[in-house]
Short mmCIF file of C-alpha atoms in Angstrom, two decimals:
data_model
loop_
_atom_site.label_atom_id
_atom_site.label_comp_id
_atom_site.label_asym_id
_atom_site.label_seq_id
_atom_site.Cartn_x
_atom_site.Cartn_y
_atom_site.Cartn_z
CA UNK A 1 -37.26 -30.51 9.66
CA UNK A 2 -35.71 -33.80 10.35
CA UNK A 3 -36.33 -35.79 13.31
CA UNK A 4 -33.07 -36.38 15.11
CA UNK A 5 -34.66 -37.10 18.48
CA UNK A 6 -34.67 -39.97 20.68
CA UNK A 7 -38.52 -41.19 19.96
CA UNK A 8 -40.98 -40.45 20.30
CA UNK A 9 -40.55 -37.83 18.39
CA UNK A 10 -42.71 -35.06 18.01
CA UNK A 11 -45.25 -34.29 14.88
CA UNK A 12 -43.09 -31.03 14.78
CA UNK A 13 -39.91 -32.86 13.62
CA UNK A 14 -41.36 -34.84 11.36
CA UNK A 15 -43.06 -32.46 9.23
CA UNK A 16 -40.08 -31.23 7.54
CA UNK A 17 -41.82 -28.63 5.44
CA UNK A 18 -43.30 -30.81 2.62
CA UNK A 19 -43.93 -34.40 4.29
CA UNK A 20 -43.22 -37.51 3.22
CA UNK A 21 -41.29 -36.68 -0.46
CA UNK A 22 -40.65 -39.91 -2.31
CA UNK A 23 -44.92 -40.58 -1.58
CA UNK A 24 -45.37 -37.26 -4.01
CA UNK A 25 -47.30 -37.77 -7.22
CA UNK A 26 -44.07 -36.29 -9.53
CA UNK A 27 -43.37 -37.82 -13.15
CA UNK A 28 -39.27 -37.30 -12.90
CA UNK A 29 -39.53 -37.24 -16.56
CA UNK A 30 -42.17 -34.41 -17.09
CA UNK A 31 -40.66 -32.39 -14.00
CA UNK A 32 -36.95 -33.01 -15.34
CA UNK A 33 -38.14 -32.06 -18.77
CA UNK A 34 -40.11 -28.89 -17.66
CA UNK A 35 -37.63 -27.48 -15.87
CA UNK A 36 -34.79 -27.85 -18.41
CA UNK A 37 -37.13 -26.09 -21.00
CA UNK A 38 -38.02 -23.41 -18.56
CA UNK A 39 -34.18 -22.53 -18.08
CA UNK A 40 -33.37 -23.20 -21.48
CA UNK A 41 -36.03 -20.59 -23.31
CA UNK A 42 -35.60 -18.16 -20.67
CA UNK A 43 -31.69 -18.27 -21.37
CA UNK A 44 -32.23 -18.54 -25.19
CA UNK A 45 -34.81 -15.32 -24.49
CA UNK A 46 -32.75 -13.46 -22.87
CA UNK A 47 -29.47 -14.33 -24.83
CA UNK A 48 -31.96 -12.85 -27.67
CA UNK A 49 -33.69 -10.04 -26.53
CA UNK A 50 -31.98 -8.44 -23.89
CA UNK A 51 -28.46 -6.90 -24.75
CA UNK A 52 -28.38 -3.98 -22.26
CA UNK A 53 -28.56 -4.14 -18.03
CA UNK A 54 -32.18 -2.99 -17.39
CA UNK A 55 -31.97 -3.07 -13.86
CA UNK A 56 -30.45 0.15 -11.51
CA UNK A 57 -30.51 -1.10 -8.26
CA UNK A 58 -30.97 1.37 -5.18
CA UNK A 59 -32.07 4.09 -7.07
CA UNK A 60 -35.42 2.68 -8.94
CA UNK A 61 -38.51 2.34 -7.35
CA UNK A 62 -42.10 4.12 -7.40
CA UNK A 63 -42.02 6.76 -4.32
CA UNK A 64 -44.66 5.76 -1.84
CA UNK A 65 -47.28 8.75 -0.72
CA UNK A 66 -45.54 10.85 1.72
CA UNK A 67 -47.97 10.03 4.39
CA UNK A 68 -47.16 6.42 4.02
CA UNK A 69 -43.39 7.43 4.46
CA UNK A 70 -43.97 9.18 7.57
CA UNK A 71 -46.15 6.78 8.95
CA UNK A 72 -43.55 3.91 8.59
CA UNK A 73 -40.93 6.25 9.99
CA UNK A 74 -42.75 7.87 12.68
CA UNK A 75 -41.09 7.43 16.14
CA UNK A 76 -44.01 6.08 17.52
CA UNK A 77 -44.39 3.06 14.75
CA UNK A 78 -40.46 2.22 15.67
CA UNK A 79 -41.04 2.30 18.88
CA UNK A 80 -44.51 0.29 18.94
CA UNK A 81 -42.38 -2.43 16.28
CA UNK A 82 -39.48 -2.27 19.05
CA UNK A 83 -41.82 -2.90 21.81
CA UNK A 84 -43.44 -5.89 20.06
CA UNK A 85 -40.44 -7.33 19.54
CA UNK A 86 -39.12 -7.09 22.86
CA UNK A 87 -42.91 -8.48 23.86
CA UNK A 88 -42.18 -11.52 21.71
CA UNK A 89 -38.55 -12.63 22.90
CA UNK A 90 -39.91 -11.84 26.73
CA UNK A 91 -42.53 -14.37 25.91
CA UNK A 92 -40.28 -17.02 24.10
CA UNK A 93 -38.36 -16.75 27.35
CA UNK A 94 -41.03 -17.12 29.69
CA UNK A 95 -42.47 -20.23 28.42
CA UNK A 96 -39.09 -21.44 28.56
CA UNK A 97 -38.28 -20.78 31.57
CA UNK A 98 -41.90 -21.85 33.68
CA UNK A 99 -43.79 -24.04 30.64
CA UNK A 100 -43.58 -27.64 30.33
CA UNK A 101 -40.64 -29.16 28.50
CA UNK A 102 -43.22 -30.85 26.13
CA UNK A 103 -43.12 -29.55 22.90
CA UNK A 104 -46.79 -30.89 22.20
CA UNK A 105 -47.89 -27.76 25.69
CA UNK A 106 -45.17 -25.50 24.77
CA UNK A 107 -44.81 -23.29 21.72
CA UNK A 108 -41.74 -22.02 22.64
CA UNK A 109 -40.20 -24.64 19.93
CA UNK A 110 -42.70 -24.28 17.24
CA UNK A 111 -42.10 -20.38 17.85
CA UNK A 112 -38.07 -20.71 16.96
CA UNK A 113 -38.32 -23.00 14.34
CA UNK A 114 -41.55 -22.05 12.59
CA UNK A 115 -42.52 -18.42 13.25
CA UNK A 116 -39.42 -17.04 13.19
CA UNK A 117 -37.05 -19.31 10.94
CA UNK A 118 -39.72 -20.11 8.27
CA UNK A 119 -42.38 -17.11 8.99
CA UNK A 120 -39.41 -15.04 8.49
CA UNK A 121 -39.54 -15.62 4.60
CA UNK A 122 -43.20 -14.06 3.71
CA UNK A 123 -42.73 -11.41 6.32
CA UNK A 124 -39.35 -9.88 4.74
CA UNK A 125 -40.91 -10.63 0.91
CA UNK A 126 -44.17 -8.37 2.13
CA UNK A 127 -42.53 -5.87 4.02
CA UNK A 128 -39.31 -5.79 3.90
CA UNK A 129 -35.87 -6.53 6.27
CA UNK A 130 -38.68 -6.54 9.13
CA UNK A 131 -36.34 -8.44 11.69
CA UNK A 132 -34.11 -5.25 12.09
CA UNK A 133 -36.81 -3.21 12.95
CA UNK A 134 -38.78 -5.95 15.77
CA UNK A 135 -34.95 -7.72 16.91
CA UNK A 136 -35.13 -7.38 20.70
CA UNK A 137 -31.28 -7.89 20.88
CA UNK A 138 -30.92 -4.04 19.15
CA UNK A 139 -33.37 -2.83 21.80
CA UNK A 140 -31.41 -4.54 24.31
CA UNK A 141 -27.98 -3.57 22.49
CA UNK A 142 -29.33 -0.17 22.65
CA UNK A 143 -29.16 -0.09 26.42
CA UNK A 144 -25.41 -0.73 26.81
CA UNK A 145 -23.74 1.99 28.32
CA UNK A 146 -21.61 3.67 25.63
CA UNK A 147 -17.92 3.84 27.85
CA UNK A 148 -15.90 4.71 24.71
CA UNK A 149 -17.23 5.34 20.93
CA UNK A 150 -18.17 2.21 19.08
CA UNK A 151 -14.98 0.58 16.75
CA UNK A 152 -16.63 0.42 13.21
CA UNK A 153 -17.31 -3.98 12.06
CA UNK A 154 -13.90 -4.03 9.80
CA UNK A 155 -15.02 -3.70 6.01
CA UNK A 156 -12.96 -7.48 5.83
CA UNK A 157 -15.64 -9.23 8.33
CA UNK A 158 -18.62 -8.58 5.64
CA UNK A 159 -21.45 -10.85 7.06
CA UNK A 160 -18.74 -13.96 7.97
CA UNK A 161 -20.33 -13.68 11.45
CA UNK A 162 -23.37 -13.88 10.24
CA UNK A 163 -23.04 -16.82 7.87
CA UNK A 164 -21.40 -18.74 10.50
CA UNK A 165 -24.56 -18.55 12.72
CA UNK A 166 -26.68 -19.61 10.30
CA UNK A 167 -24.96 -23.00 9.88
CA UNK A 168 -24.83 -23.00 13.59
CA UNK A 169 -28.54 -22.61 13.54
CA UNK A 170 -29.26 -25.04 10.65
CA UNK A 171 -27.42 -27.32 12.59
CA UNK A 172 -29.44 -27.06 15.70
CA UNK A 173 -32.49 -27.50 13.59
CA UNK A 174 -31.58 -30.73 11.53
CA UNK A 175 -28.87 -31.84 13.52
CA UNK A 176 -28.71 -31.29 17.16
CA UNK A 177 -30.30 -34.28 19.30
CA UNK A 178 -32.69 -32.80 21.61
CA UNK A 179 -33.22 -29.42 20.20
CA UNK A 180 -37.13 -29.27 21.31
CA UNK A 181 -35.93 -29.57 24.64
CA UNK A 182 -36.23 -26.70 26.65
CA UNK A 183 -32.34 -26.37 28.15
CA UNK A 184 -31.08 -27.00 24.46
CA UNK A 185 -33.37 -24.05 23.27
CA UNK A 186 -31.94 -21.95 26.70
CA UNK A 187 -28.84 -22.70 25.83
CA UNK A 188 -28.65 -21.94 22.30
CA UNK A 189 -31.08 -18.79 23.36
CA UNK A 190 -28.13 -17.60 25.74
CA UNK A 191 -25.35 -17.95 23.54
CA UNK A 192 -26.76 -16.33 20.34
CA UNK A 193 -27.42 -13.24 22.77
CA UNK A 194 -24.33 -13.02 24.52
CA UNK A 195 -22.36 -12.98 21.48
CA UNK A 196 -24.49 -10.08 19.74
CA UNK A 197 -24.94 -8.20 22.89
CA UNK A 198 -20.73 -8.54 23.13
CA UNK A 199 -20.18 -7.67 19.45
CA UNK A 200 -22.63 -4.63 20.23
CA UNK A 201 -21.12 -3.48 22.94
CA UNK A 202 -17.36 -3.20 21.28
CA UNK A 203 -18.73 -2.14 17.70
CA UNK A 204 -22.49 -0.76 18.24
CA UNK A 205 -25.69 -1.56 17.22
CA UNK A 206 -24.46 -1.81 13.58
CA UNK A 207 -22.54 -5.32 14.67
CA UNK A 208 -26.26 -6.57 14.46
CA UNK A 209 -26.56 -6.11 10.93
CA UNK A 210 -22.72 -7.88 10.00
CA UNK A 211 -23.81 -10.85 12.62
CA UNK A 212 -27.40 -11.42 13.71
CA UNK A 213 -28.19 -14.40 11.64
CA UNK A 214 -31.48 -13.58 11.39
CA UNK A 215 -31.52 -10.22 10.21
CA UNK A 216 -29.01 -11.03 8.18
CA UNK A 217 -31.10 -13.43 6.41
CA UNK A 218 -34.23 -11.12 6.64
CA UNK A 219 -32.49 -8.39 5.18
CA UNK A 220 -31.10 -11.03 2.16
CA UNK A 221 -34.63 -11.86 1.49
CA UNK A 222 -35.94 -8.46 1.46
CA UNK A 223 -33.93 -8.08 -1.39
CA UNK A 224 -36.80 -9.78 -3.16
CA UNK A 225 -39.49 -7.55 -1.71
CA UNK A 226 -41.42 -5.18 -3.68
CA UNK A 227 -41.14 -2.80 -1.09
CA UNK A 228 -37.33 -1.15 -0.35
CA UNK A 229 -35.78 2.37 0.24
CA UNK A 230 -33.89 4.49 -2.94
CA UNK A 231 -30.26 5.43 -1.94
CA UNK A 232 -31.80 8.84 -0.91
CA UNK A 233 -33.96 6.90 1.47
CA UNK A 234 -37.51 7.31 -0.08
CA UNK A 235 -39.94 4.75 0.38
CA UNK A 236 -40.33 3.14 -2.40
CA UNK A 237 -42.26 -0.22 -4.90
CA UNK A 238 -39.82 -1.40 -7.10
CA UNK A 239 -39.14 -4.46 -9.05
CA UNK A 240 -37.82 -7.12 -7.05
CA UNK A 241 -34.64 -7.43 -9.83
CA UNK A 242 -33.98 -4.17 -8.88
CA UNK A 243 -33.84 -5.02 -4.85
CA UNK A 244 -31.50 -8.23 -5.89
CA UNK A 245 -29.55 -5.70 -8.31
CA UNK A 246 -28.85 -3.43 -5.59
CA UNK A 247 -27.49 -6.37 -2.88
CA UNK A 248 -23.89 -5.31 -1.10
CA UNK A 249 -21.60 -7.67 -2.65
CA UNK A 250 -19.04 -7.56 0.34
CA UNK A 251 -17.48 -10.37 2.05
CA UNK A 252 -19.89 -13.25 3.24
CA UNK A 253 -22.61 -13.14 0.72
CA UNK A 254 -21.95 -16.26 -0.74
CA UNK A 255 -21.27 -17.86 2.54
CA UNK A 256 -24.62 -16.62 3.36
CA UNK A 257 -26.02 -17.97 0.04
CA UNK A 258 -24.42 -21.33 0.11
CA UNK A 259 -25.38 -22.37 4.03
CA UNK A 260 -28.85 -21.18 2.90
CA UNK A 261 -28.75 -23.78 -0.57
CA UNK A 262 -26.79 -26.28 1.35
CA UNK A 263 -28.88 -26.31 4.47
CA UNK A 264 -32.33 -26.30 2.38
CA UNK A 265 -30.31 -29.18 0.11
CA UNK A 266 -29.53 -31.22 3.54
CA UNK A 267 -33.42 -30.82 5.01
CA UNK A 268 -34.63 -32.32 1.60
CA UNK A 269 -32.41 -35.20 1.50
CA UNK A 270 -32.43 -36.26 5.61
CA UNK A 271 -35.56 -38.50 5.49
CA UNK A 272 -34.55 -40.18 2.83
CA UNK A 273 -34.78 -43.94 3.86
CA UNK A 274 -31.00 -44.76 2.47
CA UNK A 275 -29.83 -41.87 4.17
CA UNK A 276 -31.73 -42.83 7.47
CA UNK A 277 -30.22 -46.46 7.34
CA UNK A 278 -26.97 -44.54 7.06
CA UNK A 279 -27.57 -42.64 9.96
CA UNK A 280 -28.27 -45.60 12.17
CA UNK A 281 -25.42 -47.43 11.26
CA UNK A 282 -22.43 -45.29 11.10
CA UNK A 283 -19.72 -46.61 13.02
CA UNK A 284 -19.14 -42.63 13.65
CA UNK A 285 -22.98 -41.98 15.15
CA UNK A 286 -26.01 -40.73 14.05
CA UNK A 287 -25.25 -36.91 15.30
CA UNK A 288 -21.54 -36.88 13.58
CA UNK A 289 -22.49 -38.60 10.72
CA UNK A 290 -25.27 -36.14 10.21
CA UNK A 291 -23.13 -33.15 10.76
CA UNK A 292 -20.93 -33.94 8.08
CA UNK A 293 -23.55 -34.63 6.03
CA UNK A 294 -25.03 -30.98 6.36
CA UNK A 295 -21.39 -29.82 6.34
CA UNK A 296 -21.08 -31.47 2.58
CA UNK A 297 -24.35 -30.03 1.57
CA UNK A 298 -23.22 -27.14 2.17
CA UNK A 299 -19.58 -27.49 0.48
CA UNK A 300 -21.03 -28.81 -2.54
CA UNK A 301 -23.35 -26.22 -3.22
CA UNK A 302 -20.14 -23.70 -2.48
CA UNK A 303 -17.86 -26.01 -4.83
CA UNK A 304 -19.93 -26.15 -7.56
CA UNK A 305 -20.48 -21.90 -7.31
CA UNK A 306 -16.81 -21.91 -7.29
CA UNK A 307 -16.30 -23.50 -10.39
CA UNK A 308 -18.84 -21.37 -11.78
CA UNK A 309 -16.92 -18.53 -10.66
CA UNK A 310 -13.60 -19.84 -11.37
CA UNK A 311 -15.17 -20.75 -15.55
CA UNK A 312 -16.12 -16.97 -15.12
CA UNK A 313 -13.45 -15.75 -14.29
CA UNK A 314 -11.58 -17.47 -17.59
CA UNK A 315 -14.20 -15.71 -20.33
CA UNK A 316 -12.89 -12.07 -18.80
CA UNK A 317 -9.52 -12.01 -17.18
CA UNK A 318 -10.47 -8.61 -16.16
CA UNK A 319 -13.90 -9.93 -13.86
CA UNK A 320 -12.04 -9.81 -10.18
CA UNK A 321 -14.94 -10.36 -8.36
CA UNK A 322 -16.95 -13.09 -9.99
CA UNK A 323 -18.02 -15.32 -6.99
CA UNK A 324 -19.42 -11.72 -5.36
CA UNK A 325 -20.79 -10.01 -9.00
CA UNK A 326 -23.24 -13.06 -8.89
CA UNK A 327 -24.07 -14.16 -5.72
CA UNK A 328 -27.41 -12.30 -5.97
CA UNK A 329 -28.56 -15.00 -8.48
CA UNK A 330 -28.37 -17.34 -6.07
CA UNK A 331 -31.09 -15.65 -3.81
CA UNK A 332 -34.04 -16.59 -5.69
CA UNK A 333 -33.29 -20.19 -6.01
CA UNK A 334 -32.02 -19.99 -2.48
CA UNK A 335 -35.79 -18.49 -1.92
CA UNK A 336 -37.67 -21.42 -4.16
CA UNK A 337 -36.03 -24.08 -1.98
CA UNK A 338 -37.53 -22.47 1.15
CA UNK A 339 -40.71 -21.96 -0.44
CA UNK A 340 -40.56 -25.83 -1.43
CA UNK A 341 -39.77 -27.46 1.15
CA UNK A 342 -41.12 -25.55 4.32
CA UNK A 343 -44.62 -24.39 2.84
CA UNK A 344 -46.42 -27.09 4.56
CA UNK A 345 -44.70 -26.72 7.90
CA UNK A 346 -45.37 -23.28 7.70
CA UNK A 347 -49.27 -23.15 6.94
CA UNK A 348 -49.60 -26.13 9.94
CA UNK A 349 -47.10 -25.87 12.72
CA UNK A 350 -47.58 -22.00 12.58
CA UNK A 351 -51.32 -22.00 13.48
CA UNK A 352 -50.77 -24.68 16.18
CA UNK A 353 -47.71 -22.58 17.34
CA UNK A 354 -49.83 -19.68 17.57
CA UNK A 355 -53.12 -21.82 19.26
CA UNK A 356 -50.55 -23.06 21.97
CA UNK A 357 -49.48 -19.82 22.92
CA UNK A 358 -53.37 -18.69 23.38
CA UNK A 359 -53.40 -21.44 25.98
CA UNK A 360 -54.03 -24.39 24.51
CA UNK A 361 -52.34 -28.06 24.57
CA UNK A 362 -51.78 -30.41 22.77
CA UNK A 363 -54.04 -28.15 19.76
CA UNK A 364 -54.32 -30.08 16.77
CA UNK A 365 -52.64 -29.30 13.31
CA UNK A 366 -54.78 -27.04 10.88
CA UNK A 367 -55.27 -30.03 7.58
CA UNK A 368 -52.48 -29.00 4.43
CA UNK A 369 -54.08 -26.60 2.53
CA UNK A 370 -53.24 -28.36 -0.26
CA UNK A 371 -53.42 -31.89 -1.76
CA UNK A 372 -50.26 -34.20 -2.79
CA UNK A 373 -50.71 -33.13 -6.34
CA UNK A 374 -51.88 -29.45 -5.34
CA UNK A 375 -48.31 -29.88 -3.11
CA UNK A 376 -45.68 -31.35 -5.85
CA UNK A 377 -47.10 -29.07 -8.43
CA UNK A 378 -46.47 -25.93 -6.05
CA UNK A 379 -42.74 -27.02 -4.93
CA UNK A 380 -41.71 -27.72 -8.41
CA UNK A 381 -43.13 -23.89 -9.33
CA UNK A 382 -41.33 -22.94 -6.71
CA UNK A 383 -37.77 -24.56 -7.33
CA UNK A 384 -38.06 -23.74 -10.94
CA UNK A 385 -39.54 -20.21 -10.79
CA UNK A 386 -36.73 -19.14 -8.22
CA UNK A 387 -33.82 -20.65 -10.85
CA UNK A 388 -35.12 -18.39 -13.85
CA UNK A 389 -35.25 -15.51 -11.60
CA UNK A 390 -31.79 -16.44 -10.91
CA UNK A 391 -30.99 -16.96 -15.29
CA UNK A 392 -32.66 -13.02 -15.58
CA UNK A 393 -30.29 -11.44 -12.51
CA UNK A 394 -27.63 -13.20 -13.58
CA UNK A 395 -27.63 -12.44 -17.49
CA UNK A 396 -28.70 -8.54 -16.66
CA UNK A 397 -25.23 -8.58 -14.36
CA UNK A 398 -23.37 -10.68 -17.31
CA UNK A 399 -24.63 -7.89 -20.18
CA UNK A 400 -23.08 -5.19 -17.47
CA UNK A 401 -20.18 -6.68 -16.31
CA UNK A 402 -19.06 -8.28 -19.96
CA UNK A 403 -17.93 -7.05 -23.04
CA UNK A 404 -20.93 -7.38 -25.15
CA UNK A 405 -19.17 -9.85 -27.72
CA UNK A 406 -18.86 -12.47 -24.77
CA UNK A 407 -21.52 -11.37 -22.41
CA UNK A 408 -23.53 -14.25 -23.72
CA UNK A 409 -21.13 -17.27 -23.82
CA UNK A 410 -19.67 -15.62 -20.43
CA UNK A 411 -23.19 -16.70 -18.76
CA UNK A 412 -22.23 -20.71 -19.80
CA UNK A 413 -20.69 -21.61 -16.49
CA UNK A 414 -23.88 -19.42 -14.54
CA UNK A 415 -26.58 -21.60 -17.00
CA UNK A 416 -24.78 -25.19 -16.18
CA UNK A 417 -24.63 -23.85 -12.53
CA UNK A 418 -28.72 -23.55 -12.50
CA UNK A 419 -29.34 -26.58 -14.17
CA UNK A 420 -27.39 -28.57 -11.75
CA UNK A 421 -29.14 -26.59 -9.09
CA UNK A 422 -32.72 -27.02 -10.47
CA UNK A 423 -32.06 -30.81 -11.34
CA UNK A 424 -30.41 -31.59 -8.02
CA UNK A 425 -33.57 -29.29 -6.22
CA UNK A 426 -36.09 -31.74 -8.18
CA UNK A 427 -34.41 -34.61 -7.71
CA UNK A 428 -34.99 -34.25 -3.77
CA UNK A 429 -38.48 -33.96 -4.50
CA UNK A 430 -38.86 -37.46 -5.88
CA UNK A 431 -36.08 -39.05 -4.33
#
């Protein structure tokens, strides 16, 4: 994450998930050229060798043992996951409320930003949408008095809600001067749960899973897990292209998608020293001027899908839906720029984070796991492994979705789309 701060700001800020970038031992050349030929035989591959969709969504998978079943949907493991949840938030509150407003004593900000926002990502792609069965706010939703039956979310709202609090969120974490301090954390704290607890209380506990940000993006990334439930709700291991295959494609997805890129896109750019001069000049100010750079982030990564979708959408007149048919190719890479560019935070703000909530101040930083070469190598993995992900979703949708004589040259605009993705994701790397 960015430090936005007044100084001095805190370690926490200016970790940023992979450090200092343009100090990274990366050859543009070889990574430029590696990642191009990565992409380019995977698309020649599959252009090649795979003609039919292989991938059936909701119901593939391997059933789990039936004990296993019942044990993950015992009422007793709900209610111990509910619990634990509701433990958590109480204790995020708590040292809010009566710790110091020192982010170097209180892990109440390494909590938000690390082990939820970033710890978030392994948890869902080990074990699922996990945030929908620990959120506090549905125990808390589920406490409302019911005066009247709950109005169904409108099928036209999709995940809007949601997407919208993500960029709200990404804001407060790159953006938002202050946002260690404890009454910025309160206050954001306060309005995220008035606003579920509101939509809950008109539409039910299933406003949670249109709005909550977080589960939202949980239950995106989950998609990716090799754990998931069959339509006829067996537990089950699947592939992970079958979890992406089966991802709703209503309204919001590529919202969703897109402040996820954009955001990730912003975080790896912000340090930047041109882009840090910029910020301290701007005739508009640094907070402003930083907004509408995460604002463009994210409209660039959404303009250049659109033309993708639009190029789409000229191979097959009859494709109505091309910026939803193919939004779920955009999870992976959305998934290799976490991986990228958080890792580090992750591995060293998370065990300090959890050290400071034992008691602790001021607890030193575990060391990176990893060297700068050991680091570069893994984010560029990363970055390009998530893009051919996306190239093998995307063509197994194309081979479905298009007549077979143009399902190939139909996935043109998708393979120019990744490319720009994976060269642009690079390219903050070594910037």
């Amino acid at each position: 994450m960015t430090a936005l701060t007044a100084p001095p700001p805190h370690p926490l800020l200016l970790a940023h998930g992979v450090g200092a970038q343009h100090d990274l031992p990366l050859s543009p050349f070889y990574a430029y050229a590696g990642a191009f030929a990565a992409l380019f035989v995977s698309f020649l591959s599959l252009g090649l060798l795979w003609s039919a969709s292989r991938f059936r969504g909701d119901r593939a998978g391997r059933p789990l043992p039936a004990a296993v079943q019942r044990l993950a949907d015992a009422p007793a493991t709900r209610t111990a996951l509910r619990l634990a949840g509701v433990a958590a938030g109480l204790a995020l509150v708590l040292h809010l409320l009566l710790g110091p407003d020192d982010p170097d004593r209180n892990p109440a900000p390494g909590a938000v930003y690390v082990l939820l926002w970033v710890g978030l990502v392994p948890a869902s792609l080990l074990l699922g949408p996990v945030w929908r069965l620990v959120n506090p706010l549905r125990t808390l939703a589920g406490l409302l008095p019911a005066r009247r039956p709950p109005r169904p979310v409108p099928a036209r709202v999709g995940i809007r809600p949601a997407a919208a609090g993500l960029l709200l969120f990404t804001w407060l974490e790159l953006v938002a001067p202050g946002n260690t301090a404890t009454p910025v954390l309160l206050a954001a704290l306060a309005l995220h749960t008035a606003v579920q607890l509101l939509g809950a209380a008109r539409h039910g506990a299933d406003w949670l899973a249109h709005a909550d940000p977080f589960e939202v993006y949980s239950s995106l990334l989950a998609r990716l897990s090799p754990l998931g439930r069959r339509a006829d709700g067996r537990l089950v291991l699947r592939s992970p292209f079958d979890g992406l295959d089966a991802t709703p494609p209503g309204p919001g997805l590529v919202a969703t998608v897109c402040v996820l890129l954009g955001s990730t896109a912003y975080d790896g750019f912000s340090d930047n020293p041109r882009w840090l001069t910029l910020l301290q000049t701007s005739p508009l100010g640094r907070t402003p001027t930083a907004t509408l750079g995460l604002l463009g982030a994210v409209a660039l990564v959404a303009a250049l899908y659109g033309l993708c979708a639009g190029a789409l959408r000229l191979v097959d007149r009859e494709l109505t839906t091309p910026l939803t048919s193919f939004a779920h190719s955009l999870l992976p890479i959305a998934l290799g720029y976490l991986v990228a560019h958080y890792f580090t935070l992750f591995v060293t703000e998370g065990p300090r984070t959890v050290i400071m909530a034992g008691g602790t101040d001021n607890a030193p930083a575990p060391a990176p796991p990893l060297g700068p070469a050991g680091l570069a190598t893994l984010q560029v993995a990363a970055i390009v492994t998530g893009h051919v992900l996306g190239v093998v979703a995307a063509h197994d949708r194309s081979v479905r979705l298009l007549p077979a004589a143009r399902a190939v040259a139909g996935q043109l605009p998708l393979f120019v789309l990744m490319i720009a993705y994976t060269l642009g994701g690079i390219g903050l790397l070594i910037a």
